[in-house]
Coordinates of C-alpha atoms in Angstrom, one line a residue:
Chain A
M1 CA 103.0 -42.5 171.9
R2 CA 99.7 -44.0 169.7
A3 CA 97.6 -41.8 172.3
V4 CA 100.5 -38.8 171.3
C5 CA 99.5 -39.9 167.2
T6 CA 95.9 -39.6 167.4
R7 CA 95.8 -36.1 169.1
A8 CA 98.0 -34.6 167.4
I9 CA 95.7 -35.9 164.3
S10 CA 93.0 -34.7 165.8
A11 CA 94.5 -31.6 166.4
I12 CA 95.5 -31.0 162.9
L13 CA 91.8 -31.9 161.6
F14 CA 90.1 -29.8 164.1
L15 CA 92.6 -26.9 163.0
A16 CA 91.7 -27.5 159.2
A17 CA 88.0 -26.9 160.0
M18 CA 87.5 -23.4 161.7
C19 CA 90.0 -22.1 159.4
A20 CA 87.3 -23.8 156.5
G21 CA 84.8 -22.6 159.0
A22 CA 86.6 -19.2 158.7
E23 CA 86.8 -18.4 155.4
E24 CA 83.3 -19.5 154.4
N25 CA 82.2 -17.2 157.2
E26 CA 83.9 -14.1 155.4
F27 CA 81.5 -13.3 152.6
R28 CA 78.5 -13.9 155.5
I29 CA 79.3 -12.0 158.5
G30 CA 75.9 -10.8 160.4
P31 CA 72.3 -11.9 159.9
K32 CA 70.1 -11.1 157.4
P33 CA 67.8 -8.3 157.2
G34 CA 64.4 -8.9 159.6
I35 CA 61.0 -6.9 159.7
S36 CA 61.0 -4.5 162.6
S37 CA 58.1 -5.4 164.7
L38 CA 55.7 -1.9 165.9
R39 CA 53.9 -1.3 168.7
E40 CA 50.1 -0.3 169.2
I41 CA 50.6 2.3 172.8
S42 CA 46.8 2.5 174.3
A43 CA 45.9 5.5 175.9
E44 CA 45.2 3.7 179.6
D45 CA 49.9 3.0 178.8
F46 CA 49.9 6.8 178.6
Q47 CA 47.9 7.8 181.5
A48 CA 49.9 5.3 184.0
V49 CA 53.3 6.9 182.6
I50 CA 52.0 10.3 183.6
K51 CA 50.2 9.0 186.9
R52 CA 54.2 7.9 187.2
L53 CA 55.3 11.4 186.8
S54 CA 54.0 12.8 189.4
I55 CA 53.7 16.4 188.3
Q56 CA 51.1 16.7 191.2
T57 CA 54.2 16.5 193.8
I58 CA 55.3 19.7 195.3
A59 CA 59.2 19.9 195.0
K60 CA 60.2 20.8 198.5
P61 CA 62.9 23.8 198.8
G62 CA 66.2 22.4 199.5
A63 CA 65.0 18.6 198.2
E64 CA 66.7 17.1 195.3
P65 CA 65.0 17.4 191.8
W66 CA 62.5 15.2 190.7
E67 CA 64.9 13.3 187.9
N68 CA 67.6 12.3 190.7
S69 CA 64.4 10.3 192.5
A70 CA 64.0 6.4 192.6
E71 CA 61.1 6.8 190.5
A72 CA 62.3 8.7 187.4
A73 CA 65.3 5.7 187.6
A74 CA 63.0 2.9 187.3
L75 CA 61.3 5.3 184.5
S76 CA 64.6 5.8 182.1
A77 CA 64.9 2.3 182.6
Q78 CA 61.7 1.3 181.1
V79 CA 61.9 4.6 178.0
H80 CA 64.4 1.6 176.8
E81 CA 62.0 -1.7 176.6
N82 CA 59.2 1.7 174.7
P83 CA 61.2 4.9 173.8
E84 CA 57.9 5.6 172.0
L85 CA 55.7 5.6 175.0
F86 CA 57.8 8.8 176.3
T87 CA 58.7 9.8 173.1
R88 CA 55.2 10.6 171.9
L89 CA 54.8 12.4 174.8
L90 CA 57.1 15.2 174.1
I91 CA 54.7 15.8 170.9
P92 CA 52.9 19.1 172.2
P93 CA 48.7 18.8 172.0
G94 CA 46.9 19.5 168.8
Y95 CA 49.8 18.3 166.5
P96 CA 50.1 14.6 164.5
R97 CA 50.0 12.2 166.5
A98 CA 49.9 14.0 170.1
F99 CA 48.2 12.8 173.2
S100 CA 45.6 15.3 174.3
R101 CA 47.3 15.9 177.9
S102 CA 50.7 16.1 177.3
D103 CA 50.3 19.3 179.0
K104 CA 54.2 21.3 179.4
E105 CA 55.2 19.5 182.8
V106 CA 54.8 16.4 181.2
R107 CA 56.9 17.0 177.8
A108 CA 59.5 18.4 180.3
R109 CA 60.0 16.0 182.9
V110 CA 60.0 13.4 179.9
A111 CA 62.8 15.4 178.4
A112 CA 64.6 15.0 181.5
L113 CA 64.0 11.1 181.3
L114 CA 64.6 10.8 177.9
G115 CA 68.4 12.7 179.1
R116 CA 68.8 10.3 181.7
S117 CA 68.2 7.7 180.0
R118 CA 70.6 7.7 176.9
D119 CA 68.9 6.3 174.7
L120 CA 70.0 7.6 171.3
R121 CA 66.2 6.4 169.7
A122 CA 64.9 9.8 171.3
L123 CA 67.6 12.1 169.7
Q124 CA 65.5 12.7 166.8
P125 CA 62.3 13.4 169.3
L126 CA 65.0 15.8 171.2
V127 CA 65.8 17.8 168.3
D128 CA 62.7 18.7 167.5
S129 CA 61.2 20.1 170.4
A130 CA 64.6 21.9 171.4
V131 CA 63.1 24.0 167.6
Y132 CA 59.2 23.6 167.6
D133 CA 58.1 22.9 170.8
P134 CA 55.5 26.2 172.0
E135 CA 57.1 26.4 175.2
D136 CA 60.1 27.7 176.4
S137 CA 60.7 25.7 179.3
V138 CA 60.5 22.3 177.5
R139 CA 62.8 24.1 174.7
L140 CA 65.5 24.5 177.7
A141 CA 64.5 20.6 178.9
C142 CA 64.4 19.5 175.1
V143 CA 68.2 20.6 175.1
K144 CA 69.7 19.7 177.8
A145 CA 68.5 16.4 177.6
L146 CA 70.6 16.8 173.9
K147 CA 73.6 17.5 176.3
L148 CA 73.2 14.1 178.9
L149 CA 72.7 11.7 174.9
E150 CA 76.3 13.1 174.3
E151 CA 75.9 12.6 170.8
P152 CA 77.1 15.4 168.4
V153 CA 74.9 14.1 165.8
A154 CA 72.1 16.6 167.9
M155 CA 74.4 19.7 167.0
R156 CA 75.0 18.5 163.2
K157 CA 70.2 18.2 163.6
L158 CA 70.8 21.8 164.7
V159 CA 73.0 23.6 163.2
D160 CA 70.9 22.0 159.2
L161 CA 67.7 23.8 160.8
A162 CA 69.6 27.1 162.0
I163 CA 71.0 26.9 158.5
A164 CA 68.6 25.6 156.3
R165 CA 67.9 27.4 152.8
D166 CA 64.7 26.8 152.3
Y167 CA 62.9 30.5 153.7
R168 CA 59.8 29.2 152.8
K169 CA 59.6 26.0 154.7
Y170 CA 61.7 27.4 157.9
T171 CA 61.6 30.7 158.4
W172 CA 63.1 33.1 160.8
P173 CA 61.4 32.5 164.0
V174 CA 62.4 27.9 162.8
R175 CA 65.8 29.1 162.5
K176 CA 65.9 31.5 166.0
S177 CA 64.8 29.1 167.3
A178 CA 67.4 26.5 166.6
C179 CA 69.6 29.2 167.3
T180 CA 68.8 29.4 170.3
A181 CA 68.9 25.8 170.9
L182 CA 72.4 25.9 170.3
R183 CA 72.9 28.9 172.4
R184 CA 71.8 26.6 174.6
Y185 CA 74.0 23.7 174.1
G186 CA 76.8 25.1 173.9
D187 CA 79.0 23.7 171.9
A188 CA 81.8 26.1 170.0
G189 CA 81.8 23.3 167.1
A190 CA 78.5 24.4 166.0
V191 CA 80.2 28.0 165.3
E192 CA 82.9 26.2 163.7
R193 CA 80.4 24.3 161.1
I194 CA 78.2 27.6 160.5
L195 CA 81.6 28.9 159.5
R196 CA 82.4 26.4 157.4
E197 CA 78.8 27.2 155.5
L198 CA 80.0 30.9 155.8
S199 CA 82.6 30.2 154.0
Y200 CA 80.6 28.8 150.7
E201 CA 78.0 31.8 151.4
L202 CA 80.1 35.0 151.5
A203 CA 82.6 33.9 148.9
G204 CA 82.4 35.3 146.0
G205 CA 79.0 37.3 146.5
N206 CA 76.1 36.5 146.4
P207 CA 73.6 35.9 143.4
L208 CA 70.6 37.0 144.4
D209 CA 71.3 40.0 146.2
Q210 CA 71.3 43.1 143.5
K211 CA 74.2 44.9 145.8
N212 CA 76.7 42.4 146.3
Q213 CA 76.7 40.4 142.8
L214 CA 78.7 37.8 141.7
R215 CA 82.6 38.9 141.0
G216 CA 84.7 37.5 138.2
V217 CA 82.0 35.3 136.9
S218 CA 83.8 35.3 133.1
S219 CA 81.7 36.5 130.3
G220 CA 82.8 37.4 126.4
L221 CA 84.5 35.2 123.7
G222 CA 85.7 32.0 125.0
S223 CA 83.7 31.9 128.1
D224 CA 80.3 30.0 128.4
N225 CA 78.4 33.2 128.3
A226 CA 79.7 34.4 125.0
M227 CA 77.4 37.6 124.3
G228 CA 78.1 38.6 128.3
L229 CA 73.8 38.4 128.6
P230 CA 73.6 39.0 132.6
S231 CA 72.8 36.7 135.3
A232 CA 71.0 38.3 138.1
P233 CA 68.3 36.6 138.2
P234 CA 65.3 39.7 139.1
D235 CA 65.3 41.1 142.7
L236 CA 62.7 38.6 144.7
Q237 CA 62.6 41.0 147.4
L238 CA 63.8 39.0 149.9
S239 CA 65.2 39.3 153.7
E240 CA 68.5 40.3 154.1
R241 CA 68.0 36.9 156.5
D242 CA 66.5 35.5 153.1
L243 CA 69.7 36.4 151.3
Y244 CA 72.4 35.4 154.0
P245 CA 70.6 32.2 156.3
V246 CA 74.0 31.4 157.5
L247 CA 74.8 34.3 157.9
S248 CA 71.6 35.3 159.9
A249 CA 72.9 32.3 162.0
M250 CA 75.8 33.1 162.8
K251 CA 75.4 36.3 163.6
E252 CA 72.1 35.1 165.9
L253 CA 74.2 32.4 167.7
T254 CA 77.2 34.5 168.6
G255 CA 76.2 38.1 168.8
M256 CA 78.9 39.1 166.5
S257 CA 77.8 41.9 163.7
F258 CA 81.1 43.9 162.0
S259 CA 78.5 46.8 160.5
K260 CA 80.7 47.6 157.3
N261 CA 82.0 44.1 156.9
E262 CA 79.7 41.6 158.1
K263 CA 79.7 40.3 154.4
D264 CA 83.1 39.9 154.6
F265 CA 85.1 36.1 154.9
K266 CA 87.7 36.8 156.2
T267 CA 86.6 39.3 158.9
W268 CA 84.8 36.1 161.1
Q269 CA 87.3 34.0 159.9
L270 CA 90.0 36.3 161.8
W271 CA 87.4 37.4 164.4
W272 CA 87.3 33.6 165.6
S273 CA 90.7 32.8 165.0
K274 CA 91.2 35.7 168.0
E275 CA 87.9 34.7 169.8
S276 CA 87.9 30.5 169.7
A277 CA 89.7 29.5 172.6
K278 CA 87.8 31.5 175.1
F279 CA 84.5 32.1 173.3
K280 CA 81.4 31.5 175.5
F281 CA 77.7 31.9 174.0
Q282 CA 75.5 34.3 175.5
E283 CA 72.6 33.9 177.2
Chain B
M1 CA 103.5 -82.1 202.1
H2 CA 103.3 -79.0 204.4
Q3 CA 106.3 -77.4 203.2
L4 CA 105.1 -77.7 200.0
L5 CA 101.8 -75.8 201.0
N6 CA 103.9 -74.3 202.6
S7 CA 105.8 -73.5 199.8
K8 CA 102.6 -72.5 197.7
S9 CA 101.3 -70.2 199.7
Q10 CA 104.5 -67.8 199.7
I11 CA 103.9 -68.6 196.4
T12 CA 99.9 -67.2 196.4
K13 CA 100.9 -64.4 199.1
S14 CA 103.4 -63.1 196.9
K15 CA 101.4 -63.0 194.2
E16 CA 99.2 -61.2 196.5
K17 CA 102.2 -59.3 197.6
E18 CA 102.7 -58.5 193.3
K19 CA 99.1 -58.0 193.0
P20 CA 98.4 -54.3 194.3
K21 CA 101.6 -53.4 193.0
R22 CA 100.3 -53.2 189.3
T23 CA 97.4 -51.7 190.6
N24 CA 98.3 -48.6 192.6
P25 CA 97.4 -46.2 190.3
G26 CA 100.0 -43.5 192.0
C27 CA 102.4 -46.0 189.9
R28 CA 100.6 -45.9 186.6
A29 CA 99.9 -42.0 186.7
H30 CA 104.0 -41.8 187.8
S31 CA 104.1 -44.6 184.4
Q32 CA 101.5 -42.6 182.2
F33 CA 103.1 -39.1 183.6
P34 CA 104.5 -37.4 180.1
V35 CA 100.9 -39.3 177.7
L36 CA 99.0 -37.3 180.2
C37 CA 101.6 -34.1 179.8
V38 CA 100.9 -34.3 176.0
W39 CA 96.8 -35.2 176.0
S40 CA 96.6 -31.5 178.8
F41 CA 98.8 -29.8 175.8
F42 CA 96.8 -30.5 173.4
G43 CA 93.8 -30.0 175.4
I44 CA 94.6 -26.7 176.7
W45 CA 96.2 -25.9 173.1
N46 CA 92.7 -27.0 171.4
L47 CA 90.8 -25.5 174.1
G48 CA 92.3 -22.0 173.6
F49 CA 93.1 -22.2 169.8
G50 CA 88.6 -22.9 169.5
I51 CA 88.7 -20.1 171.6
S52 CA 91.1 -17.7 169.7
L53 CA 89.3 -19.1 166.9
Y54 CA 85.5 -17.9 168.5
A55 CA 87.1 -14.9 169.7
S56 CA 88.0 -14.0 166.1
D57 CA 84.9 -15.2 164.1
P58 CA 83.7 -12.6 161.9
N59 CA 80.1 -13.1 163.2
V60 CA 81.0 -13.6 166.9
L61 CA 83.2 -9.8 166.2
F62 CA 80.0 -8.6 164.4
E63 CA 77.2 -9.3 166.7
Q64 CA 79.9 -7.7 169.2
F65 CA 80.5 -4.8 167.3
K66 CA 76.2 -4.1 166.2
D67 CA 76.4 -2.9 169.3
L68 CA 78.4 0.5 168.7
G69 CA 75.2 2.3 168.5
A70 CA 72.9 0.3 170.0
P71 CA 70.7 2.6 172.5
E72 CA 72.1 1.5 175.6
P73 CA 75.6 4.0 176.6
E74 CA 76.9 1.0 178.4
K75 CA 77.0 -1.4 175.7
R76 CA 77.7 1.1 173.1
K77 CA 81.2 1.3 175.3
A78 CA 81.3 -2.1 176.4
A79 CA 81.5 -2.5 172.0
Q80 CA 83.9 0.1 172.4
Q81 CA 86.4 -1.9 173.6
S82 CA 85.7 -5.1 172.5
V83 CA 87.2 -2.7 168.8
L84 CA 90.0 -1.6 170.5
Q85 CA 90.8 -5.4 172.0
A86 CA 90.7 -6.8 168.4
R87 CA 91.7 -4.2 166.4
S88 CA 93.6 -6.9 163.7
E89 CA 90.1 -8.2 163.0
A90 CA 88.0 -5.1 164.1
V91 CA 88.3 -3.6 160.4
P92 CA 87.6 -5.6 158.4
V93 CA 84.2 -6.2 160.2
L94 CA 83.4 -2.5 160.5
L95 CA 84.3 -2.7 156.9
A96 CA 81.5 -5.3 156.2
M97 CA 79.3 -3.4 159.2
L98 CA 79.4 -0.7 156.3
S99 CA 78.4 -2.8 153.5
P100 CA 75.2 -2.5 151.6
K101 CA 73.7 -5.6 151.7
Q102 CA 74.5 -5.4 155.4
A103 CA 70.9 -4.7 157.1
T104 CA 72.7 -2.8 160.2
D105 CA 70.7 1.0 161.6
E106 CA 71.5 4.4 161.1
F107 CA 73.8 4.6 164.8
T108 CA 75.6 1.1 164.4
R109 CA 77.3 2.4 161.0
I110 CA 77.9 5.9 162.2
G111 CA 79.9 4.2 165.5
A112 CA 82.1 1.3 162.6
V113 CA 82.3 4.5 160.7
R114 CA 84.1 6.7 163.9
A115 CA 85.6 3.0 165.0
L116 CA 87.4 3.0 161.8
A117 CA 88.4 6.8 162.2
D118 CA 89.7 6.2 165.7
A119 CA 92.4 3.0 164.1
P120 CA 94.3 5.4 162.0
P121 CA 96.2 4.7 159.5
L122 CA 93.7 3.6 157.3
T123 CA 94.1 0.6 154.6
E124 CA 93.4 1.5 150.9
Q125 CA 90.8 -1.0 151.4
A126 CA 88.5 0.8 153.7
A127 CA 90.1 4.7 152.8
Q128 CA 87.8 3.2 149.8
T129 CA 84.8 2.3 152.1
L130 CA 85.0 5.8 153.4
A131 CA 84.8 7.3 150.1
W132 CA 81.7 5.1 149.2
T133 CA 80.0 5.4 152.4
A134 CA 80.8 9.2 152.3
V135 CA 79.0 9.5 149.0
H136 CA 76.6 6.5 148.9
D137 CA 75.5 5.4 152.1
K138 CA 71.5 5.7 152.2
Y139 CA 71.3 7.5 155.9
S140 CA 72.8 11.1 155.5
E141 CA 74.1 11.5 158.9
V142 CA 75.7 8.2 158.2
R143 CA 77.3 10.1 154.5
R144 CA 78.3 13.1 157.3
E145 CA 79.8 10.9 160.1
A146 CA 82.1 9.4 156.7
C147 CA 83.1 13.3 155.3
A148 CA 84.2 13.9 159.0
A149 CA 85.8 11.0 159.6
I150 CA 87.9 11.8 155.6
R151 CA 88.5 15.5 157.1
Q152 CA 89.4 14.3 160.0
L153 CA 92.6 11.9 158.7
Q154 CA 93.2 14.0 155.5
D155 CA 93.4 10.5 154.2
D156 CA 94.1 11.8 150.6
R157 CA 93.2 8.6 149.2
A158 CA 89.5 8.8 150.4
I159 CA 89.5 12.7 148.7
R160 CA 90.7 10.8 145.7
E161 CA 88.1 8.7 145.3
V162 CA 85.4 11.0 146.4
L163 CA 86.6 14.0 143.9
R164 CA 86.4 10.1 141.3
Y165 CA 82.9 9.8 142.1
G166 CA 82.1 13.6 141.4
F167 CA 83.0 13.1 138.0
A168 CA 80.4 10.2 137.7
Q169 CA 77.9 9.7 134.5
D170 CA 74.8 9.4 136.9
K171 CA 74.6 12.9 137.7
N172 CA 72.6 11.7 141.1
V173 CA 76.0 10.4 142.1
C174 CA 78.0 13.5 141.3
L175 CA 75.4 16.0 143.4
A176 CA 76.2 13.7 145.9
A177 CA 79.7 13.5 145.6
A178 CA 79.4 17.3 145.2
W179 CA 77.4 16.9 148.9
A180 CA 80.4 15.3 149.9
L181 CA 83.6 17.3 149.3
R182 CA 81.7 20.6 150.3
E183 CA 81.1 18.8 153.5
I184 CA 84.5 17.5 153.9
D185 CA 86.0 20.6 152.5
D186 CA 88.9 19.8 152.0
P187 CA 90.9 23.1 150.0
R188 CA 93.2 21.0 148.2
A189 CA 90.5 19.5 146.7
L190 CA 89.5 22.6 145.6
A191 CA 92.2 23.9 144.3
A192 CA 93.4 20.8 142.7
L193 CA 89.1 20.3 140.8
I194 CA 90.1 24.4 140.2
R195 CA 93.9 23.9 138.3
G196 CA 92.0 21.8 136.4
I197 CA 89.8 23.7 134.7
P198 CA 91.2 23.5 130.6
T199 CA 91.7 27.1 128.7
P200 CA 89.6 27.7 126.1
S201 CA 91.0 27.3 122.7
V202 CA 90.1 30.1 120.3
T203 CA 90.5 30.6 116.8
A204 CA 90.3 33.7 115.2
N205 CA 90.2 34.7 111.6
T206 CA 90.4 37.9 110.6
S207 CA 89.3 40.0 108.2
M208 CA 90.6 42.6 105.8
P209 CA 91.3 45.8 108.0
N210 CA 89.0 49.2 107.7
Q211 CA 89.8 52.6 108.3
P212 CA 87.7 53.5 110.8
L213 CA 85.7 57.0 110.2
Q214 CA 85.5 57.3 114.1
P215 CA 88.7 57.4 116.8
S216 CA 89.5 54.5 118.8
Y217 CA 90.9 56.7 121.4
V218 CA 91.2 60.1 122.7
L219 CA 94.8 60.6 124.5
P220 CA 96.1 64.0 125.7
V221 CA 99.1 63.1 123.4
G222 CA 98.9 66.7 120.8
P223 CA 101.1 70.0 121.6
F224 CA 100.3 72.2 125.0
G225 CA 98.2 68.9 125.5
A226 CA 95.9 68.8 123.0
R227 CA 93.5 65.9 122.8
M228 CA 94.5 63.9 119.6
P229 CA 92.1 61.1 118.1
I230 CA 93.6 57.8 117.0
F231 CA 92.3 56.2 114.2
L232 CA 93.2 52.2 114.2
P233 CA 92.2 50.0 112.0
Q234 CA 89.1 47.0 112.6
V235 CA 89.4 44.1 112.0
G236 CA 86.4 42.0 112.2
V237 CA 87.1 38.6 113.5
T238 CA 85.3 35.6 113.3
G239 CA 86.4 32.5 115.3
V240 CA 85.2 29.7 117.1
A241 CA 86.1 28.5 120.8
S242 CA 86.3 25.0 122.3
D243 CA 86.9 23.6 125.3
I244 CA 84.0 26.0 127.0
G245 CA 82.4 23.4 128.9
S246 CA 84.8 20.7 131.5
P247 CA 83.8 18.0 134.7
F248 CA 85.7 20.1 136.9
T249 CA 83.4 23.5 136.7
D250 CA 80.4 21.6 136.6
L251 CA 81.4 19.6 139.9
L252 CA 82.6 23.3 141.4
K253 CA 79.0 24.7 140.3
L254 CA 78.0 22.1 142.3
V255 CA 80.3 22.2 145.7
A256 CA 80.2 26.3 145.7
G257 CA 76.0 26.8 144.7
K258 CA 77.5 29.2 142.5
D259 CA 78.0 29.3 138.4
F260 CA 81.5 31.8 138.2
G261 CA 81.7 30.5 134.2
N262 CA 84.7 28.5 132.5
L263 CA 87.5 30.5 133.2
P264 CA 89.9 30.0 135.5
V265 CA 90.2 32.9 137.1
G266 CA 86.5 34.0 138.2
W267 CA 86.7 30.6 140.5
I268 CA 90.5 31.1 141.8
N269 CA 88.5 34.8 143.0
W270 CA 86.3 32.3 144.7
Y271 CA 89.2 30.7 146.0
R272 CA 90.9 32.9 147.4
E273 CA 87.8 34.7 149.2
K274 CA 86.5 31.1 150.3
I275 CA 89.8 30.3 152.4
G276 CA 90.0 34.2 153.8
D277 CA 93.4 35.1 152.0
V278 CA 91.1 37.9 150.3
G279 CA 89.4 40.5 151.9
T280 CA 87.0 43.6 150.8
A281 CA 90.1 45.6 152.3
E282 CA 92.4 44.0 149.5
R283 CA 89.2 44.2 146.8
E284 CA 88.7 48.4 147.6
A285 CA 92.2 48.6 148.2
Y286 CA 92.8 46.7 144.7
R287 CA 90.5 49.2 142.9
D288 CA 91.9 52.4 144.4
H289 CA 94.9 51.5 143.2
R290 CA 94.6 50.0 140.3
S291 CA 96.5 52.3 136.9
A292 CA 94.4 54.5 134.0
R293 CA 95.5 51.6 131.9
E294 CA 93.8 49.4 133.4
R295 CA 91.2 51.4 134.7
M296 CA 90.3 51.9 130.8
N297 CA 90.6 48.3 130.2
L298 CA 93.6 48.6 127.8
P299 CA 95.0 45.5 126.9

């Protein structure tokens, strides 16, 4: 009986101690912020990776692609240890921080490796290469790799590039390349996302477009434009693609164009409500 | 004597016989069985309670959930599983992970927001935290993910909180809230903002009416359709307009990226076009079927 009492008391004390500990922990959940270490990568490391990528190996007809080989599996495991070693090989020669021997075959295989590894740290480099790489085969490999990552952030970043309003920084070729990447990515969510932005761009007119001025702007007594001064800026001589970046991206992405009513959001909305179920991106 | 010795030996034999009885472990365990049961019960209870407390310890959960943003997909899946298993204990830890004091990385925060969105309904605190994250988080993708979660859940409390941030004194917070509202794209929030626009009040002081030198209108109301001049008295008006600007129009301008002025009518037109209620065909039909009175801009 005495032993039972002792055990019961010890259990109660243990319970009280744990509860007290839990209360204290409410205010210090998680680790303290640390300093991330930076790694220096030597040229020999890059050379070793390029050698293992076995670019020179001629694939036999009917053989499995290199991405499914054991060497690729070993390399993709290495991606998790040091992703920067591989992401820097994605940068085309001549660009900042590029390795001079990363030609298009190397970049395409590195993109495939990064996709196979499904490492999230490769997302931003893959998005950049999917849009900016000068070689179409590399851009395609990057988009395929992005699909393997299964991360919606990739689609959003591509949409951001496709509908960028800064027409000086993101020229039409860049935005068109992003649209191509989105088409290859093949996510209908991109169309819905652009459609949402299109509603803001088209509704009520465009203050920069002389032919499609804002509609229903208040002026006169009681308004904030009592004198009725015109609010249109001078004609900036902008092209249609720069005046309507979202509309241009939508047309490029879907291949659709409504000649007369293309600046009418209702037309786009009705089209999407009919086509969304069976919509397929054109190659 | 011999008998005595015999009896003594018998006694000692009997004692020796008794001794093993006392030292028999089976019998002792049998006698102490209830004590052992209680011992083992408390032992197992302590162990189980300790394990459960350890498993629901916020620090332990925090370390497990940190893998929500792990680069390796296997770790991410395992962390998602652990969130699903510890549902009720998981929410406070996920909210703590979104705290600005935590040095969690971008994808961990994105994972935490997704985990919150996957466990509706949100608590009041969770809704407020999502709204805060949608406006204030230092990573743009985390803000966007929080907006996507709010849109997916259609959480009124979170939208109300984002709207509240839109009326903050700090212009940067207003801009961030406008960006979040545009990302959430909830028509109810936009309609509420338009409804909040005050109608400006205008005071007018009229002077004495003057007889005009020129007719105000020339209308075909004479005999045989002759055009007759209509002279109306003209009155000079001076007045003061108030309620011209409002925080609602300021926020709407930031959200829409366009300036339709301070009167509700312009914003209502914009809203109807934005939701696809009015298109080019409706606008043209309205323009073509206006009455003569309306074309002349008569009141």
